[in-house]
mmCIF file of C-alpha atoms in Angstrom:
data_model
loop_
_atom_site.group_PDB
_atom_site.id
_atom_site.type_symbol
_atom_site.label_atom_id
_atom_site.label_comp_id
_atom_site.label_asym_id
_atom_site.label_seq_id
_atom_site.Cartn_x
_atom_site.Cartn_y
_atom_site.Cartn_z
ATOM 1 C CA MET A 1447 -14.555 -0.554 1.572
ATOM 2 C CA ARG A 1448 -15.958 -2.298 4.151
ATOM 3 C CA PHE A 1449 -15.934 -6.358 3.991
ATOM 4 C CA GLY A 1450 -16.896 -9.240 5.416
ATOM 5 C CA PRO A 1451 -18.407 -8.639 9.517
ATOM 6 C CA GLN A 1452 -18.095 -5.447 11.506
ATOM 7 C CA GLN A 1453 -17.485 -6.653 14.538
ATOM 8 C CA GLY A 1454 -15.010 -8.589 16.788
ATOM 9 C CA GLU A 1455 -10.927 -9.220 14.384
ATOM 10 C CA VAL A 1456 -11.210 -5.753 11.907
ATOM 11 C CA VAL A 1457 -8.087 -5.304 9.565
ATOM 12 C CA LEU A 1458 -7.713 -2.210 8.185
ATOM 13 C CA ALA A 1459 -6.116 -1.906 5.012
ATOM 14 C CA ALA A 1460 -3.324 0.566 3.227
ATOM 15 C CA MET A 1461 -3.487 0.277 -0.337
ATOM 16 C CA PRO A 1462 -0.137 1.460 -1.524
ATOM 17 C CA PRO A 1463 -0.697 5.166 -3.328
ATOM 18 C CA PHE A 1464 -0.443 6.507 -6.979
ATOM 19 C CA GLU A 1465 -0.292 4.710 -10.444
ATOM 20 C CA GLU A 1466 0.382 1.486 -7.989
ATOM 21 C CA ALA A 1467 -3.701 1.648 -6.427
ATOM 22 C CA ASN A 1468 -4.490 0.868 -9.285
ATOM 23 C CA ARG A 1469 -2.885 -1.026 -10.841
ATOM 24 C CA LEU A 1470 -3.702 -3.159 -7.083
ATOM 25 C CA ARG A 1471 -6.621 -2.325 -6.248
ATOM 26 C CA ALA A 1472 -8.994 -4.979 -7.472
ATOM 27 C CA PHE A 1473 -6.279 -7.859 -6.138
ATOM 28 C CA PHE A 1474 -6.666 -5.795 -2.329
ATOM 29 C CA VAL A 1475 -9.711 -6.374 -2.605
ATOM 30 C CA THR A 1476 -10.186 -9.913 -3.526
ATOM 31 C CA LEU A 1477 -7.830 -10.388 -0.463
ATOM 32 C CA LEU A 1478 -9.916 -8.943 1.776
ATOM 33 C CA ARG A 1479 -13.393 -10.775 0.546
ATOM 34 C CA ALA A 1480 -11.647 -13.217 0.984
ATOM 35 C CA LEU A 1481 -10.380 -12.306 4.564
ATOM 36 C CA GLY A 1482 -13.999 -12.261 5.476
ATOM 37 C CA ASP A 1483 -13.969 -15.992 3.966
ATOM 38 C CA HIS A 1484 -11.936 -16.731 7.057
ATOM 39 C CA GLY A 1485 -15.312 -14.338 9.035
ATOM 40 C CA ILE A 1486 -12.881 -11.613 9.571
ATOM 41 C CA GLY A 1487 -14.015 -7.553 8.854
ATOM 42 C CA ALA A 1488 -11.328 -5.233 6.474
ATOM 43 C CA ALA A 1489 -12.008 -2.150 6.059
ATOM 44 C CA LEU A 1490 -10.221 -0.215 3.142
ATOM 45 C CA PRO A 1491 -9.960 3.249 3.320
ATOM 46 C CA ASP A 1492 -9.157 6.224 0.427
ATOM 47 C CA MET A 1493 -5.655 8.950 1.840
ATOM 48 C CA PRO A 1494 -6.277 12.415 1.273
ATOM 49 C CA GLY A 1495 -5.392 12.625 -2.351
ATOM 50 C CA GLN A 1496 -5.520 9.286 -3.345
ATOM 51 C CA GLY A 1497 -9.377 7.139 -4.556
ATOM 52 C CA GLU A 1498 -12.814 9.209 -4.703
ATOM 53 C CA SER A 1499 -11.009 11.698 -2.092
ATOM 54 C CA LEU A 1500 -11.835 15.332 -2.871
ATOM 55 C CA LEU A 1501 -8.235 16.675 -2.468
ATOM 56 C CA PRO A 1502 -6.663 17.570 -5.406
ATOM 57 C CA THR A 1503 -3.464 14.387 -5.608
ATOM 58 C CA GLU A 1504 -0.467 17.775 -5.590
ATOM 59 C CA LYS A 1505 -1.974 19.320 -1.734
ATOM 60 C CA ALA A 1506 -1.749 15.515 -0.297
ATOM 61 C CA SER A 1507 1.499 14.538 2.373
ATOM 62 C CA LEU A 1508 3.205 12.158 3.639
ATOM 63 C CA ASP A 1509 1.770 13.303 7.190
ATOM 64 C CA ASP A 1510 -1.226 13.537 6.338
ATOM 65 C CA TRP A 1511 -1.204 10.237 4.868
ATOM 66 C CA ARG A 1512 -0.281 8.474 8.368
ATOM 67 C CA GLY A 1513 -3.094 10.906 10.620
ATOM 68 C CA ALA A 1514 -5.892 9.877 7.985
ATOM 69 C CA PHE A 1515 -5.110 6.305 8.824
ATOM 70 C CA ALA A 1516 -4.285 6.504 12.271
ATOM 71 C CA ALA A 1517 -8.071 8.664 12.868
ATOM 72 C CA ALA A 1518 -9.328 5.446 10.629
ATOM 73 C CA GLU A 1519 -7.953 2.596 13.015
ATOM 74 C CA GLU A 1520 -9.698 5.038 15.888
ATOM 75 C CA LYS A 1521 -13.451 4.728 14.228
ATOM 76 C CA LEU A 1522 -13.426 1.756 14.033
ATOM 77 C CA THR A 1523 -12.200 0.642 17.896
ATOM 78 C CA ARG A 1524 -14.062 3.523 18.782
ATOM 79 C CA ALA A 1525 -16.853 1.557 16.896
ATOM 80 C CA GLY A 1526 -16.045 -1.472 19.021
ATOM 81 C CA GLY A 1527 -13.419 -3.281 16.756
ATOM 82 C CA ARG A 1528 -10.219 -4.654 17.385
ATOM 83 C CA VAL A 1529 -7.355 -3.188 14.971
ATOM 84 C CA HIS A 1530 -5.796 -5.480 12.909
ATOM 85 C CA ILE A 1531 -3.003 -3.439 9.395
ATOM 86 C CA ALA A 1532 -2.893 -4.740 6.681
ATOM 87 C CA ALA A 1533 -0.520 -2.741 3.907
ATOM 88 C CA MET A 1534 0.636 -3.869 0.854
ATOM 89 C CA ARG A 1535 3.686 -1.616 -0.874
ATOM 90 C CA GLY A 1536 3.887 1.608 -1.258
ATOM 91 C CA GLY A 1537 1.071 1.604 2.644
ATOM 92 C CA ALA A 1538 3.333 0.180 4.853
ATOM 93 C CA LEU A 1539 4.897 3.280 4.003
ATOM 94 C CA PHE A 1540 1.520 5.037 6.315
ATOM 95 C CA ASP A 1541 0.700 2.827 9.336
ATOM 96 C CA GLY A 1542 3.053 3.185 12.081
ATOM 97 C CA ARG A 1543 1.196 6.060 13.253
ATOM 98 C CA ALA A 1544 -2.689 3.738 14.441
ATOM 99 C CA ASN A 1545 -2.632 1.848 17.287
ATOM 100 C CA CYS A 1546 -3.594 -1.986 16.397
ATOM 101 C CA GLN A 1547 -2.649 -5.087 17.604
ATOM 102 C CA SER A 1548 -0.925 -7.013 14.456
ATOM 103 C CA ARG A 1549 1.042 -5.924 11.613
ATOM 104 C CA TRP A 1550 0.748 -7.712 8.055
ATOM 105 C CA HIS A 1551 2.855 -5.641 5.571
ATOM 106 C CA PHE A 1552 3.072 -7.694 1.339
ATOM 107 C CA ALA A 1553 6.642 -7.103 -0.521
ATOM 108 C CA PRO A 1554 6.847 -3.478 1.094
ATOM 109 C CA VAL A 1555 9.075 -1.004 -0.429
ATOM 110 C CA THR A 1556 10.426 2.365 0.497
ATOM 111 C CA GLY A 1557 9.536 5.257 0.013
ATOM 112 C CA ALA A 1558 12.596 5.483 -2.105
ATOM 113 C CA ALA A 1559 11.833 3.276 -4.119
ATOM 114 C CA LEU A 1560 8.278 3.395 -4.867
ATOM 115 C CA VAL A 1561 10.357 7.425 -5.732
ATOM 116 C CA ARG A 1562 12.735 5.238 -8.279
ATOM 117 C CA ASP A 1563 9.630 3.204 -10.190
ATOM 118 C CA MET A 1564 8.490 6.654 -10.787
ATOM 119 C CA VAL A 1565 10.423 7.820 -11.467
ATOM 120 C CA ARG A 1566 11.623 5.488 -13.657
ATOM 121 C CA ALA A 1567 7.963 5.508 -15.911
ATOM 122 C CA LYS A 1568 8.355 8.955 -16.774
ATOM 123 C CA GLN A 1569 11.623 8.209 -18.024
ATOM 124 C CA ALA A 1570 10.010 5.212 -20.073
ATOM 125 C CA ALA A 1571 7.491 7.121 -21.068
ATOM 126 C CA ALA A 1572 9.995 9.988 -22.405
ATOM 127 C CA ARG A 1573 11.789 8.357 -24.659
ATOM 128 C CA GLU A 1574 8.660 7.354 -26.064
ATOM 129 C CA ALA A 1575 7.312 10.566 -26.479
ATOM 130 C CA SER A 1576 10.288 11.835 -27.855
ATOM 131 C CA GLU A 1577 10.329 14.766 -24.543
ATOM 132 C CA PRO A 1578 13.189 16.005 -22.649
ATOM 133 C CA PHE A 1579 13.227 14.379 -18.561
ATOM 134 C CA ASP A 1580 15.672 14.564 -15.953
ATOM 135 C CA PRO A 1581 15.274 13.485 -13.422
ATOM 136 C CA LYS A 1582 17.557 15.884 -10.499
ATOM 137 C CA SER A 1583 13.936 18.256 -11.353
ATOM 138 C CA ILE A 1584 12.177 16.643 -9.064
ATOM 139 C CA VAL A 1585 14.467 17.733 -6.366
ATOM 140 C CA GLY A 1586 14.167 20.984 -5.050
ATOM 141 C CA ASP A 1587 11.683 24.147 -4.952
ATOM 142 C CA GLY A 1588 9.694 24.365 -8.388
ATOM 143 C CA PRO A 1589 5.295 23.025 -8.748
ATOM 144 C CA PRO A 1590 3.801 20.388 -8.382
ATOM 145 C CA VAL A 1591 5.812 17.271 -10.720
ATOM 146 C CA GLU A 1592 3.735 15.257 -12.995
ATOM 147 C CA LEU A 1593 5.255 11.304 -12.279
ATOM 148 C CA ALA A 1594 2.913 8.248 -13.055
ATOM 149 C CA GLY A 1595 -0.071 10.190 -14.128
ATOM 150 C CA ASN A 1596 0.074 11.205 -11.029
ATOM 151 C CA CYS A 1597 0.852 15.442 -9.967
ATOM 152 C CA ILE A 1598 2.593 14.559 -6.807
ATOM 153 C CA SER A 1599 3.713 18.287 -4.546
ATOM 154 C CA ARG A 1600 8.365 18.420 -4.788
ATOM 155 C CA SER A 1601 7.816 18.352 -0.353
ATOM 156 C CA MET A 1602 5.446 15.112 -0.522
ATOM 157 C CA LEU A 1603 8.938 13.768 -2.937
ATOM 158 C CA ALA A 1604 11.331 14.791 0.040
ATOM 159 C CA GLU A 1605 9.076 13.114 2.185
ATOM 160 C CA LEU A 1606 9.068 10.084 0.560
ATOM 161 C CA GLN A 1607 13.111 9.822 -0.456
ATOM 162 C CA GLY A 1608 13.509 9.196 3.418
ATOM 163 C CA ALA A 1609 10.335 6.783 4.367
ATOM 164 C CA ALA A 1610 11.297 3.395 5.068
ATOM 165 C CA PRO A 1611 7.442 0.394 5.853
ATOM 166 C CA PHE A 1612 7.431 0.795 9.971
ATOM 167 C CA ALA A 1613 9.581 -2.692 11.836
ATOM 168 C CA GLY A 1614 8.807 -3.056 14.954
ATOM 169 C CA SER A 1615 7.591 -6.383 16.647
ATOM 170 C CA GLY A 1616 4.223 -7.522 16.130
ATOM 171 C CA LEU A 1617 4.964 -8.042 12.560
ATOM 172 C CA ARG A 1618 4.433 -10.415 9.860
ATOM 173 C CA THR A 1619 5.779 -9.236 6.950
ATOM 174 C CA LEU A 1620 5.919 -11.947 3.054
ATOM 175 C CA ARG A 1621 7.017 -10.916 -0.048
ATOM 176 C CA LEU A 1622 7.471 -12.399 -3.306
ATOM 177 C CA ASP A 1623 10.288 -15.428 -3.989
ATOM 178 C CA THR A 1624 11.990 -12.898 -6.156
ATOM 179 C CA ASP A 1625 12.117 -10.782 -2.796
ATOM 180 C CA THR A 1626 15.614 -10.797 -1.921
ATOM 181 C CA ALA A 1627 14.704 -9.324 1.619
ATOM 182 C CA PRO A 1628 14.785 -10.669 4.604
ATOM 183 C CA ALA A 1629 10.256 -11.684 4.855
ATOM 184 C CA ASP A 1630 8.247 -14.393 6.876
ATOM 185 C CA ARG A 1631 7.155 -15.806 4.330
ATOM 186 C CA LYS A 1632 8.627 -16.175 0.613
ATOM 187 C CA LEU A 1633 5.760 -17.042 -1.654
ATOM 188 C CA LEU A 1634 5.981 -17.223 -6.042
ATOM 189 C CA ALA A 1635 3.745 -15.521 -7.720
ATOM 190 C CA ARG A 1636 4.727 -12.486 -10.720
ATOM 191 C CA PRO A 1637 4.524 -9.243 -9.393
ATOM 192 C CA LEU A 1638 1.172 -7.576 -10.473
ATOM 193 C CA TRP A 1639 2.612 -3.822 -9.922
ATOM 194 C CA ARG A 1640 5.204 -5.021 -12.782
ATOM 195 C CA ARG A 1641 2.190 -5.215 -14.800
ATOM 196 C CA ALA A 1642 1.174 -2.520 -18.104
ATOM 197 C CA GLU A 1643 -2.400 -2.530 -17.436
ATOM 198 C CA PRO A 1644 -4.734 -3.595 -13.666
ATOM 199 C CA ASP A 1645 -5.284 -7.107 -13.176
ATOM 200 C CA ASN A 1646 -5.830 -9.639 -10.228
ATOM 201 C CA ASN A 1647 -4.477 -12.804 -9.193
ATOM 202 C CA PRO A 1648 -7.599 -14.804 -7.227
ATOM 203 C CA ALA A 1649 -5.362 -17.943 -6.083
ATOM 204 C CA LEU A 1650 -2.342 -15.555 -4.329
ATOM 205 C CA ALA A 1651 -5.284 -13.130 -2.945
ATOM 206 C CA ARG A 1652 -7.145 -16.432 -1.779
ATOM 207 C CA GLU A 1653 -3.122 -17.970 -0.889
ATOM 208 C CA LEU A 1654 -2.712 -14.190 1.287
ATOM 209 C CA ALA A 1655 -7.074 -14.199 2.828
ATOM 210 C CA ALA A 1656 -5.354 -17.602 4.080
ATOM 211 C CA ASP A 1657 -2.056 -16.021 5.970
ATOM 212 C CA LEU A 1658 -3.510 -12.879 7.420
ATOM 213 C CA ALA A 1659 -6.047 -14.413 8.654
ATOM 214 C CA GLN A 1660 -3.637 -17.047 11.120
ATOM 215 C CA TRP A 1661 -1.721 -14.733 11.842
ATOM 216 C CA VAL A 1662 -4.853 -11.534 12.918
ATOM 217 C CA ARG A 1663 -5.963 -15.164 15.093
ATOM 218 C CA GLN A 1664 -2.882 -16.270 16.883
ATOM 219 C CA CYS A 1665 -2.622 -12.486 17.678
ATOM 220 C CA ALA A 1666 -5.745 -11.563 18.986
ATOM 221 C CA GLY A 1667 -5.078 -14.726 20.609
#
């Protein structure tokens, strides 16, 4: 998906994967549309096995995501764009291979934390259905595992356990005020990724878009 101007500074957006993609897609799209109001374009690609991708989710790997995201950056750069990256939650786990003018992360999370959240959701669903589930059963060789409505390969889960967000130079990080991890700015809001159903917060999206636009202009200058 493309938003705003097609030339000049362009933000390449990294969606969170799996179930959080469903919960946060409308919010992220609202943010990117608001970015266009600041005169900055954006692009939102689907990673292999996610969104409209034809690849089954259980066939995807973290390395696939990193390679695909870097390829998206290369395509935008060849088209004349000056690329900046905006990643949300688990999207910050696969943007590190792409070249860019700057990076901006909102509520980045480690791969291990992402897996823990999915395991908790699986445990809650198993209790409600009175079905057995042992978290240790997802470790080791075997068939893909169903977690939070997604069929995920065990090799992907192993990759995620050791994955961490990019932490180099040219990075601005924003978090919610309830998050104790360090950040350049903290905001007062409820975490949409904890909602039972997809939701949106246009006011927060506009606030984040304004912060991102200012960061892009600062780094572009």
